[in-house]
């Protein structure tokens, strides 16, 4: 994991607009339990590359775990808009819609 972290950091040193590196750093930070840093990396990734579904989905899943259901819904919707066949995004969106219907 340390080598991957170093590689993504080097990528950003070379190109600070590399959305995939930000997204992957977010995943690594999430695995380390650094929630705020992971969120920042996911948000940086989807701001740089709004067409990518991965950072939207990763933020949606994290927001869902944190109980921020509205942010999770919005991010899952953006993920599905970016890639309509992403099953995990569609499942999360369906789960959130069901949850909201119970309120």
mmCIF file of C-alpha atoms in Angstrom:
data_model
loop_
_atom_site.group_PDB
_atom_site.id
_atom_site.type_symbol
_atom_site.label_atom_id
_atom_site.label_comp_id
_atom_site.label_asym_id
_atom_site.label_seq_id
_atom_site.Cartn_x
_atom_site.Cartn_y
_atom_site.Cartn_z
ATOM 1 C CA UNK A 1 0.000 0.000 0.000
ATOM 2 C CA UNK A 2 2.883 2.382 0.722
ATOM 3 C CA UNK A 3 4.333 1.893 -2.748
ATOM 4 C CA UNK A 4 0.969 2.616 -4.365
ATOM 5 C CA UNK A 5 0.608 5.725 -2.209
ATOM 6 C CA UNK A 6 4.050 6.935 -3.291
ATOM 7 C CA UNK A 7 3.263 6.289 -6.957
ATOM 8 C CA UNK A 8 0.040 8.286 -6.830
ATOM 9 C CA UNK A 9 1.805 11.136 -5.008
ATOM 10 C CA UNK A 10 4.520 11.155 -7.683
ATOM 11 C CA UNK A 11 1.831 11.212 -10.350
ATOM 12 C CA UNK A 12 0.312 14.305 -8.761
ATOM 13 C CA UNK A 13 3.730 15.937 -8.471
ATOM 14 C CA UNK A 14 4.069 15.470 -12.220
ATOM 15 C CA UNK A 15 0.449 16.347 -13.091
ATOM 16 C CA UNK A 16 -1.707 17.872 -10.367
ATOM 17 C CA UNK A 17 -4.837 17.473 -12.532
ATOM 18 C CA UNK A 18 -4.673 13.662 -12.571
ATOM 19 C CA UNK A 19 -8.157 12.728 -11.366
ATOM 20 C CA UNK A 20 -7.476 8.988 -11.247
ATOM 21 C CA UNK A 21 -4.585 9.542 -8.847
ATOM 22 C CA UNK A 22 -6.767 11.663 -6.559
ATOM 23 C CA UNK A 23 -9.479 9.012 -6.606
ATOM 24 C CA UNK A 24 -7.029 6.208 -5.845
ATOM 25 C CA UNK A 25 -5.424 8.214 -3.046
ATOM 26 C CA UNK A 26 -8.923 8.620 -1.641
ATOM 27 C CA UNK A 27 -9.383 4.860 -1.648
ATOM 28 C CA UNK A 28 -6.050 4.364 0.118
ATOM 29 C CA UNK A 29 -6.833 7.029 2.721
ATOM 30 C CA UNK A 30 -10.222 5.442 3.329
ATOM 31 C CA UNK A 31 -8.522 2.094 3.970
ATOM 32 C CA UNK A 32 -6.299 3.857 6.510
ATOM 33 C CA UNK A 33 -9.377 5.298 8.215
ATOM 34 C CA UNK A 34 -8.652 8.900 7.220
ATOM 35 C CA UNK A 35 -12.230 9.825 6.323
ATOM 36 C CA UNK A 36 -11.793 13.579 5.814
ATOM 37 C CA UNK A 37 -8.739 13.147 3.625
ATOM 38 C CA UNK A 38 -10.480 10.448 1.575
ATOM 39 C CA UNK A 39 -13.469 12.740 1.064
ATOM 40 C CA UNK A 40 -11.176 15.563 -0.071
ATOM 41 C CA UNK A 41 -9.439 13.331 -2.598
ATOM 42 C CA UNK A 42 -12.750 12.016 -3.990
ATOM 43 C CA UNK A 43 -14.097 15.544 -4.308
ATOM 44 C CA UNK A 44 -10.918 16.758 -6.020
ATOM 45 C CA UNK A 45 -11.173 13.866 -8.478
ATOM 46 C CA UNK A 46 -14.777 14.512 -9.471
ATOM 47 C CA UNK A 47 -14.242 18.257 -9.765
ATOM 48 C CA UNK A 48 -11.313 17.691 -12.134
ATOM 49 C CA UNK A 49 -13.057 14.928 -14.110
ATOM 50 C CA UNK A 50 -16.843 15.051 -13.656
ATOM 51 C CA UNK A 51 -17.199 12.436 -16.418
ATOM 52 C CA UNK A 52 -15.566 9.755 -14.226
ATOM 53 C CA UNK A 53 -18.028 7.619 -12.299
ATOM 54 C CA UNK A 54 -15.551 6.164 -9.774
ATOM 55 C CA UNK A 55 -15.009 9.230 -7.569
ATOM 56 C CA UNK A 56 -18.736 9.961 -7.566
ATOM 57 C CA UNK A 57 -19.486 6.399 -6.484
ATOM 58 C CA UNK A 58 -16.700 6.325 -3.903
ATOM 59 C CA UNK A 59 -17.963 9.559 -2.358
ATOM 60 C CA UNK A 60 -21.548 8.242 -2.470
ATOM 61 C CA UNK A 61 -20.563 5.052 -0.631
ATOM 62 C CA UNK A 62 -18.575 6.998 1.964
ATOM 63 C CA UNK A 63 -21.357 9.534 2.508
ATOM 64 C CA UNK A 64 -23.816 6.663 2.940
ATOM 65 C CA UNK A 65 -21.592 5.099 5.606
ATOM 66 C CA UNK A 66 -21.365 8.464 7.365
ATOM 67 C CA UNK A 67 -25.150 8.853 7.343
ATOM 68 C CA UNK A 68 -25.118 11.788 4.907
ATOM 69 C CA UNK A 69 -27.856 10.290 2.775
ATOM 70 C CA UNK A 70 -28.593 13.386 0.687
ATOM 71 C CA UNK A 71 -24.955 13.762 -0.375
ATOM 72 C CA UNK A 72 -24.819 10.034 -1.019
ATOM 73 C CA UNK A 73 -27.918 10.205 -3.222
ATOM 74 C CA UNK A 74 -26.588 13.171 -5.207
ATOM 75 C CA UNK A 75 -23.208 11.523 -5.758
ATOM 76 C CA UNK A 76 -24.757 8.159 -6.691
ATOM 77 C CA UNK A 77 -26.984 9.952 -9.199
ATOM 78 C CA UNK A 78 -23.920 11.621 -10.749
ATOM 79 C CA UNK A 79 -22.164 8.235 -10.894
ATOM 80 C CA UNK A 80 -25.104 6.665 -12.727
ATOM 81 C CA UNK A 81 -25.299 9.665 -15.061
ATOM 82 C CA UNK A 82 -21.598 9.195 -15.860
ATOM 83 C CA UNK A 83 -21.879 5.418 -16.359
ATOM 84 C CA UNK A 84 -25.365 3.973 -16.584
ATOM 85 C CA UNK A 85 -24.238 0.341 -16.362
ATOM 86 C CA UNK A 86 -22.354 0.614 -13.057
ATOM 87 C CA UNK A 87 -24.221 -1.908 -10.926
ATOM 88 C CA UNK A 88 -22.940 -0.760 -7.526
ATOM 89 C CA UNK A 89 -24.022 2.834 -8.192
ATOM 90 C CA UNK A 90 -27.444 1.704 -9.357
ATOM 91 C CA UNK A 91 -27.844 -0.543 -6.312
ATOM 92 C CA UNK A 92 -26.876 2.251 -3.924
ATOM 93 C CA UNK A 93 -29.248 4.659 -5.649
ATOM 94 C CA UNK A 94 -32.059 2.106 -5.412
ATOM 95 C CA UNK A 95 -31.321 1.527 -1.719
ATOM 96 C CA UNK A 96 -31.338 5.274 -1.031
ATOM 97 C CA UNK A 97 -34.597 5.799 -2.930
ATOM 98 C CA UNK A 98 -36.170 3.019 -0.879
ATOM 99 C CA UNK A 99 -34.883 4.583 2.333
ATOM 100 C CA UNK A 100 -36.266 7.997 1.359
ATOM 101 C CA UNK A 101 -39.647 6.469 0.502
ATOM 102 C CA UNK A 102 -39.915 5.190 4.079
ATOM 103 C CA UNK A 103 -39.455 8.664 5.569
#
